[in-house]
Short mmCIF file of C-alpha atoms and ligand atoms in Angstrom, two decimals:
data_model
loop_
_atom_site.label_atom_id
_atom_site.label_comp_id
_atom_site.label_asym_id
_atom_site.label_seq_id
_atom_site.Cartn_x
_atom_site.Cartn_y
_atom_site.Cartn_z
CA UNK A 1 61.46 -80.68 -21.36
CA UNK A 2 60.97 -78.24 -24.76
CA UNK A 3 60.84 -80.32 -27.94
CA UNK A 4 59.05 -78.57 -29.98
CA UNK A 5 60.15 -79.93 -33.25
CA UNK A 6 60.25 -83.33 -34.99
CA UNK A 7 61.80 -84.43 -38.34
CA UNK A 8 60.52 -86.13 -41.52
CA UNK A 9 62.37 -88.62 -43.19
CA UNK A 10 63.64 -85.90 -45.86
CA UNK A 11 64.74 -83.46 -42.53
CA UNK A 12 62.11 -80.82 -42.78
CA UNK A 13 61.60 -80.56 -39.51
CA UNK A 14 57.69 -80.37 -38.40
CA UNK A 15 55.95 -78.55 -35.86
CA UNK A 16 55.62 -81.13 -32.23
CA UNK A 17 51.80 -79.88 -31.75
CA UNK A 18 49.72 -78.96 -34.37
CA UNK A 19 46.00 -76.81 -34.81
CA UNK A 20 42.96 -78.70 -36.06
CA UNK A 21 40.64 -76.65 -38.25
CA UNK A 22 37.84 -79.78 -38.91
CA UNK A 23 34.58 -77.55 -38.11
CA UNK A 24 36.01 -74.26 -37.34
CA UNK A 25 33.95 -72.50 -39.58
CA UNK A 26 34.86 -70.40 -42.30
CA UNK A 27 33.58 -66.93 -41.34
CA UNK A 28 35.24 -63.87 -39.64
CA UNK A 29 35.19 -65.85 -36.27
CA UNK A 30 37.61 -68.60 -37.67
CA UNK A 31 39.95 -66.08 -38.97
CA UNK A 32 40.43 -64.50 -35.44
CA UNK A 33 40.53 -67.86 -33.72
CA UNK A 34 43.47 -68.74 -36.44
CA UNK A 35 45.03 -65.87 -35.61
CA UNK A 36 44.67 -65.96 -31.66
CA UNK A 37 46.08 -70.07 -32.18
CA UNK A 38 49.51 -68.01 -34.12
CA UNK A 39 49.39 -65.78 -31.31
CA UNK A 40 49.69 -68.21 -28.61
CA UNK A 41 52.55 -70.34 -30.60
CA UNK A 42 50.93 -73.01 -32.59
CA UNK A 43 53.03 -73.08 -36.20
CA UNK A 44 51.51 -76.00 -37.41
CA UNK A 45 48.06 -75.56 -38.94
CA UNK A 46 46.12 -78.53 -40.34
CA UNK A 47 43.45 -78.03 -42.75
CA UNK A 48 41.87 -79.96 -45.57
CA UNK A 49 39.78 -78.43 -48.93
CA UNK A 50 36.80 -80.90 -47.45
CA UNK A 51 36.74 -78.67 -43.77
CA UNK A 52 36.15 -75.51 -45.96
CA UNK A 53 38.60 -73.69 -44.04
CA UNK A 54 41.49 -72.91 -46.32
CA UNK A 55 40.34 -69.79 -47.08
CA UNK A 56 40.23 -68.83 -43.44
CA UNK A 57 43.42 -70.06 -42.99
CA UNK A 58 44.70 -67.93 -45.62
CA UNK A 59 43.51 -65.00 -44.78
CA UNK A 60 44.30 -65.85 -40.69
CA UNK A 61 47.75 -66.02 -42.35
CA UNK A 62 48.13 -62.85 -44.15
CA UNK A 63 46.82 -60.98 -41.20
CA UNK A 64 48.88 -62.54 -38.24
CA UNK A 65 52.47 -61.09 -37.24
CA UNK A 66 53.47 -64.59 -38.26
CA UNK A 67 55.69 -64.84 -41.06
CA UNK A 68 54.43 -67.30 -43.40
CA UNK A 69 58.01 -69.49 -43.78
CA UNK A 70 57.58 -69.43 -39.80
CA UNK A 71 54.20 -71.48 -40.13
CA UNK A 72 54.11 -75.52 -41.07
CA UNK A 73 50.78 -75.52 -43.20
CA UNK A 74 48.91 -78.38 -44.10
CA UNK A 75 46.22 -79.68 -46.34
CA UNK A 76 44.21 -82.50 -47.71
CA UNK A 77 42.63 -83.71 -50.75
CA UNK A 78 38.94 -84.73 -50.28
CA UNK A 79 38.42 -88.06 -52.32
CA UNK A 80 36.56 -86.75 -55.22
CA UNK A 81 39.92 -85.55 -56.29
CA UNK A 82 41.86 -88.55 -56.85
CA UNK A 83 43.83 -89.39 -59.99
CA UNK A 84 46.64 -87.37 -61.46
CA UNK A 85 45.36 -84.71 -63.28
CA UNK A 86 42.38 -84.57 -60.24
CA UNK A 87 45.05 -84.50 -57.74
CA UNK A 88 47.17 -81.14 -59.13
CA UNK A 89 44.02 -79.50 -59.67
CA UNK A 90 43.36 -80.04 -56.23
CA UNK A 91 46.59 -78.74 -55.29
CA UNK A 92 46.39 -75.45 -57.15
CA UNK A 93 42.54 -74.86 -55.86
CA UNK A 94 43.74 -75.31 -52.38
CA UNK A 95 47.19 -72.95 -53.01
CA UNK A 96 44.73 -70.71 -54.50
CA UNK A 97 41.77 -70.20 -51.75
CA UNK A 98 44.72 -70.30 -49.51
CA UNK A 99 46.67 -67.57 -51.00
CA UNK A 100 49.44 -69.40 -50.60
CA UNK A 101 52.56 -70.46 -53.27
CA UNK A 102 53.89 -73.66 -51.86
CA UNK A 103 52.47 -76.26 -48.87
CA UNK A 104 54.32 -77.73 -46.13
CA UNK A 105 52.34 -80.73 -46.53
CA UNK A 106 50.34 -82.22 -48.87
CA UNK A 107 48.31 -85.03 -47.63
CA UNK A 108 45.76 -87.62 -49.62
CA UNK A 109 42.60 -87.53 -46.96
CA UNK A 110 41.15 -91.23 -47.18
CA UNK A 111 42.70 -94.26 -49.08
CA UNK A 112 41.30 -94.88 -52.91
CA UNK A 113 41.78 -97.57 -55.78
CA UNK A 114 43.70 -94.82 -57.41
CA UNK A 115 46.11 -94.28 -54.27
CA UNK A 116 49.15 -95.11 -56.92
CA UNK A 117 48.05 -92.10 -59.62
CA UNK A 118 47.37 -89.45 -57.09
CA UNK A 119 50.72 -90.18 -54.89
CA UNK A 120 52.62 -89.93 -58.06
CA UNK A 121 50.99 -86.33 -58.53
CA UNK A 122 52.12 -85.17 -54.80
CA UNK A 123 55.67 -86.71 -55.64
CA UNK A 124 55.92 -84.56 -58.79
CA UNK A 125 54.86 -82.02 -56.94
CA UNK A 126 57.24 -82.37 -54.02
CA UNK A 127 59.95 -82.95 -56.86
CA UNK A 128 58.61 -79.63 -58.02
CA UNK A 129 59.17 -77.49 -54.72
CA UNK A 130 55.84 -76.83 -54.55
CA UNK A 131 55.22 -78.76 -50.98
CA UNK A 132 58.01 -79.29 -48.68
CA UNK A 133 56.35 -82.79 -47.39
CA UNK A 134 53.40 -85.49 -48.75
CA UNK A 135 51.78 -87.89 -46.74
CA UNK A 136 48.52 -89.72 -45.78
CA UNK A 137 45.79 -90.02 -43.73
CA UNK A 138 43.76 -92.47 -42.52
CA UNK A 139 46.00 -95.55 -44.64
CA UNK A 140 46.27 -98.81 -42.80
CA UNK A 141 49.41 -101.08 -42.94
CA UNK A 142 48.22 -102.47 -45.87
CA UNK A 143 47.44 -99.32 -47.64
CA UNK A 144 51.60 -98.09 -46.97
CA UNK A 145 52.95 -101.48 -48.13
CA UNK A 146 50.57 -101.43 -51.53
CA UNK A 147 51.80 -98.40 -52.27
CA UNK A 148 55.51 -99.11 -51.76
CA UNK A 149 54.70 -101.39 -54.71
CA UNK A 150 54.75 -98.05 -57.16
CA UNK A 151 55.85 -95.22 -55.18
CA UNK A 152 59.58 -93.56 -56.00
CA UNK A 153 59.29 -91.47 -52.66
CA UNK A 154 57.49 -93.22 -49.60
CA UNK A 155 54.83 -90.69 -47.19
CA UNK A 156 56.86 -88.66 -44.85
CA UNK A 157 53.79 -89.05 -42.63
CA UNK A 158 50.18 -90.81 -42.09
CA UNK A 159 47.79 -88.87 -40.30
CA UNK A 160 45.23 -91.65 -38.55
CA UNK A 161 43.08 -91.18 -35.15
CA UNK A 162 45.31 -91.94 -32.34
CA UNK A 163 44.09 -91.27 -28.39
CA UNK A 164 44.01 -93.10 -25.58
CA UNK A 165 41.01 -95.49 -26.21
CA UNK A 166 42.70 -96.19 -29.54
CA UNK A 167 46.41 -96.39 -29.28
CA UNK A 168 47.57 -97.53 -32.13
CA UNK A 169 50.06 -99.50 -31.67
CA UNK A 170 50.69 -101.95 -34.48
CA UNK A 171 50.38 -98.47 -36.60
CA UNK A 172 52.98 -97.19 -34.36
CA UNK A 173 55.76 -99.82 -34.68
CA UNK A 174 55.44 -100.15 -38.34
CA UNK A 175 56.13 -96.35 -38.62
CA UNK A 176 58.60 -96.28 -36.73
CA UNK A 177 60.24 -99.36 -38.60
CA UNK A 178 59.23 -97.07 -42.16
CA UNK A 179 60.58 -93.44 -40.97
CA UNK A 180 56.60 -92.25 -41.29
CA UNK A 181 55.80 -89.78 -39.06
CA UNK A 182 52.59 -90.39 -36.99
CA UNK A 183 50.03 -87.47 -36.87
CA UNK A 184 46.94 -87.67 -34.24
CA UNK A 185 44.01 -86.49 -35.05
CA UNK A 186 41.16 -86.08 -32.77
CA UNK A 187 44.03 -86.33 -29.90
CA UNK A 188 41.41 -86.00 -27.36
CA UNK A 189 38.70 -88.10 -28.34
CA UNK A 190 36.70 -84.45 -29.26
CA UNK A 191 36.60 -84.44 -25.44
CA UNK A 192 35.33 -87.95 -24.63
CA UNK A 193 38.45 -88.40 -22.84
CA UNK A 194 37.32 -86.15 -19.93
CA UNK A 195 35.32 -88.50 -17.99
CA UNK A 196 37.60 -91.20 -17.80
CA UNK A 197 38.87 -91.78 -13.56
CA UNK A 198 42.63 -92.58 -14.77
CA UNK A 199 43.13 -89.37 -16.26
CA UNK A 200 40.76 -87.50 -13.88
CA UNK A 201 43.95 -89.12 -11.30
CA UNK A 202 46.75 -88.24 -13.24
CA UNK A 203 45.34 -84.71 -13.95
CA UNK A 204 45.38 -84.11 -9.82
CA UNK A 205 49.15 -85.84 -9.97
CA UNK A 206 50.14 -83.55 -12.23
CA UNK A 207 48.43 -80.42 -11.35
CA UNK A 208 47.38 -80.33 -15.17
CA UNK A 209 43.94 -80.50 -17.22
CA UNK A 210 43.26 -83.83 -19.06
CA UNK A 211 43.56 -82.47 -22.30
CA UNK A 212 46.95 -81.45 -21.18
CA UNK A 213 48.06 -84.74 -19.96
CA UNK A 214 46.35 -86.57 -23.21
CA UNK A 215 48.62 -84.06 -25.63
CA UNK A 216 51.60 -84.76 -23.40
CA UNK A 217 50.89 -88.52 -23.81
CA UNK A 218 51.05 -87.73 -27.72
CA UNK A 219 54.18 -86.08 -27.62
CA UNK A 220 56.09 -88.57 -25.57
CA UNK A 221 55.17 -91.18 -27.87
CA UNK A 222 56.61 -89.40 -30.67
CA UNK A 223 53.50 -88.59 -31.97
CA UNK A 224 52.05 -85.21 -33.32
CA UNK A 225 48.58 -84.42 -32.02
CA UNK A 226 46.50 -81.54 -34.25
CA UNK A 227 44.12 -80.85 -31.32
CA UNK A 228 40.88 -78.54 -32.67
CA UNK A 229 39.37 -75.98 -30.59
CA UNK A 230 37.83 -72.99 -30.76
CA UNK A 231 37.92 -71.55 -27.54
CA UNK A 232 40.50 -69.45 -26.53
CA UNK A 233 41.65 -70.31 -23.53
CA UNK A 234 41.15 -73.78 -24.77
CA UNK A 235 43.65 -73.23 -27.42
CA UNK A 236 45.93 -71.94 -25.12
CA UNK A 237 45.75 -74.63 -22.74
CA UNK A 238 46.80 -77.17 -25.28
CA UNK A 239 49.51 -75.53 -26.49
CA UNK A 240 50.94 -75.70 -22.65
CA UNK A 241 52.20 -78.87 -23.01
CA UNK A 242 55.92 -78.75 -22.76
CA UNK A 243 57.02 -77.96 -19.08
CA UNK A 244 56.00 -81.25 -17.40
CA UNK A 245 57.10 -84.84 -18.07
CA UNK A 246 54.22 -87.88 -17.68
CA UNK A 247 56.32 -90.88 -15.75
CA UNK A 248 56.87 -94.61 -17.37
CA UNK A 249 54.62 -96.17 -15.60
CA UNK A 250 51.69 -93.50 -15.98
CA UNK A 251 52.25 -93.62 -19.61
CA UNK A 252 51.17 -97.05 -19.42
CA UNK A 253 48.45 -96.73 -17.91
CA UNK A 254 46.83 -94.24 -20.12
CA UNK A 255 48.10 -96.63 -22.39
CA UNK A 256 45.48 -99.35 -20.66
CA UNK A 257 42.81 -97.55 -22.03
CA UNK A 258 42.83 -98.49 -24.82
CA UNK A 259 39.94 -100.00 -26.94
CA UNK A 260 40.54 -99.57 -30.29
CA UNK A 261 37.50 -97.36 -30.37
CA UNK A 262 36.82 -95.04 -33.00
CA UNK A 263 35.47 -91.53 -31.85
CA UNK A 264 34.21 -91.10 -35.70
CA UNK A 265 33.11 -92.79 -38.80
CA UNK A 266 34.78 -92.92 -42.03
CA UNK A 267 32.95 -90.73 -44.74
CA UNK A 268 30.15 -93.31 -46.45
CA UNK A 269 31.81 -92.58 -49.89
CA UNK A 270 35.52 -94.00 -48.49
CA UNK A 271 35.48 -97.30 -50.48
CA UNK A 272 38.48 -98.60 -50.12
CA UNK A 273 39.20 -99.53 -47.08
CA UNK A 274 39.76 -103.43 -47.21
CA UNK A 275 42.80 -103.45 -45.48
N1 LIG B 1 42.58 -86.80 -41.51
C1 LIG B 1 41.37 -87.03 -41.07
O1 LIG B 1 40.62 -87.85 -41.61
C2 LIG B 1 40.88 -86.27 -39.87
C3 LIG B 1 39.70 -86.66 -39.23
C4 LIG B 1 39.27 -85.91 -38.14
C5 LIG B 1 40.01 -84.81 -37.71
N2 LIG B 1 41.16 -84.44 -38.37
C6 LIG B 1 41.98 -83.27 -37.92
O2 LIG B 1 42.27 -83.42 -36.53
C7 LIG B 1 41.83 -82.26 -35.83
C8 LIG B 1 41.46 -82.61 -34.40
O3 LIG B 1 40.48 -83.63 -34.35
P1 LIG B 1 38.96 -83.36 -33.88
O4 LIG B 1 38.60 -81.94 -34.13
O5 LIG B 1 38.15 -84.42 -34.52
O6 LIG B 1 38.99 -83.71 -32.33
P2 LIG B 1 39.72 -83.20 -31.01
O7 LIG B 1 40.76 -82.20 -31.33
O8 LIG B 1 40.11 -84.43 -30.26
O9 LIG B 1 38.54 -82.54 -30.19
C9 LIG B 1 37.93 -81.34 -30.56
C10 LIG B 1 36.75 -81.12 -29.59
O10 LIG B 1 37.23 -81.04 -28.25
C11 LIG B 1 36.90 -79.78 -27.68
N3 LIG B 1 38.10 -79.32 -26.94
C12 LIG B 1 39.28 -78.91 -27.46
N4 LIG B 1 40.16 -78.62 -26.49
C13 LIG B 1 39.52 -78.85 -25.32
C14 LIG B 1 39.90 -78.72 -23.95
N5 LIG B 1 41.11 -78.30 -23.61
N6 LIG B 1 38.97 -79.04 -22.99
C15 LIG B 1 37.74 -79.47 -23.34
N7 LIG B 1 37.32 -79.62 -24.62
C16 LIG B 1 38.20 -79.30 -25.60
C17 LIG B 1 36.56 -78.86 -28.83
O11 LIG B 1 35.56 -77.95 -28.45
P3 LIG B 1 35.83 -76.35 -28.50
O12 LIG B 1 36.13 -76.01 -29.93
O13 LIG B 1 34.55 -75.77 -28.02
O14 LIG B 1 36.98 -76.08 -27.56
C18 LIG B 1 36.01 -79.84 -29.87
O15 LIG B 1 34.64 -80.09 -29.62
C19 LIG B 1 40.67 -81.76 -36.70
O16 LIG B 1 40.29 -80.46 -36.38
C20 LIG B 1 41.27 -81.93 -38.06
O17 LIG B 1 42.18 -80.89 -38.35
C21 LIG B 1 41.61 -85.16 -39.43
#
């Protein structure tokens, strides 16, 4: 049951699990637990200039056995940085802390009045070469369809919270309907999940942890959870995902949980969010 890849619209093809880097730390400890994460498989590292971990990253990078072209890296910029010129600044700060000469993916963090300036900045510079990808976070249908108003290349993917007590599903069917790939992030409800009976029944089922059946969830939806952690034999758990298939029916009913519930705020200066 190995799938360890999926593919963007444009056919770069995009790591099935990702690492989350939001509150790693940016000290000698984060470098090692970077590298450990490339050590155990992860290729798919997402960070943002607002975690203050790109400069970890980097340097997790440079010093792993990992070849850089081997590793799907992503980042975000923070919303003081919309705007065109604001927005390729960004770009080159994060390149530059990261050590870094081109991005995987380049993703706007939070939705802004000046969504249509700053995406054309990511499409020059995916016209450019200098990211393989762009794409969004945290946009709601609204958000996309506004854009598709101005934009000459639509996001390859949307990166919005997604876990079992908030499923997404709307979200889901219009990407799949607009070739977006879906990104989760906190996947496992930063480990609210772990009380909850259903999954504390399908773990025994499945002779797996919940954080293992809540990834695998992800996955079989088509959807790419960045789960955080900085625990190592946390970080290797998650990564175990890909020898065990949930059933149907027990897909639904994690699916049950749902209750649109939000496991985090939005940042108090994200002000444009009527959608
Ligand atoms: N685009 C956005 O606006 C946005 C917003 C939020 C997050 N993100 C991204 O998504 C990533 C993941 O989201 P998140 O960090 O909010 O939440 P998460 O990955 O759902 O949960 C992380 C929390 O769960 C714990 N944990 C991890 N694996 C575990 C396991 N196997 N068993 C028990 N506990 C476990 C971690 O603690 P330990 O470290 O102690 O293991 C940490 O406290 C972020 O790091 C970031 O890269 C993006």
């Amino acid at each position: 049951m190995k799938k360890e890849f999926n593919l963007l619209a444009n056919g770069v093809k995009i790591p099935s699990i990702g690492f989350g880097t939001y509150k790693l730390g940016e000290n000698e400890k984060a470098v090692n637990t970077l590298k450990h994460a490339l050590e155990v498989g992860y290729r798919h590292i997402d960070t943002a200039a607002f975690y203050g971990t790109e400069e970890a990253v980097g340097m997790a990078i440079k010093e792993s056995n990992v070849k850089r072209e081997d590793i799907f890296l992503a980042t975000k910029l923070w919303n003081d940085c919309h705007g065109y010129e604001n927005a390729m600044n960004a770009f080159k700060e994060s390149t530059k802390k990261m050590g870094v000469d081109y991005l995987d993916l380049y993703l706007i963090h939070w939705p802004n009045e000046l969504n249509a300036d700053t995406w054309r900045a990511l499409e020059d510079l995916y016209t450019e070469g200098k990211v393989k990808a762009i794409g969004v976070c945290n946009f709601k249908i609204g958000h996309l369809e506004e854009l598709k108003k101005t934009a000459k290349i639509m996001p390859m993917t949307n990166q919005i919270e997604i876990h079992p007590g908030c499923t997404q599903k709307d979200m889901i069917e219009y990407c799949k309907e607009n070739n977006i790939q879906l990104v989760a992030w906190s996947p496992i409800m930063r480990g609210k999940i772990l009380t909850e009976p259903i999954m504390i029944e399908l773990s025994k089922k499945y002779n797996k942890t919940i954080p293992q059946i809540t990834l695998r969830w992800h996955i079989q939806n088509g959807i790419i959870p960045i789960p955080k952690s900085s625990n190592e034999g946390r970080i290797k758990e998650n990564f175990n995902v890909f020898d065990f298939e949930i059933s149907k029916e027990d897909m639904l009913k994690i699916d049950s949980l749902n209750k649109n519930e939000n496991v985090s705020g939005v940042p108090e200066n994200t002000n444009y969010l009527k959608y």
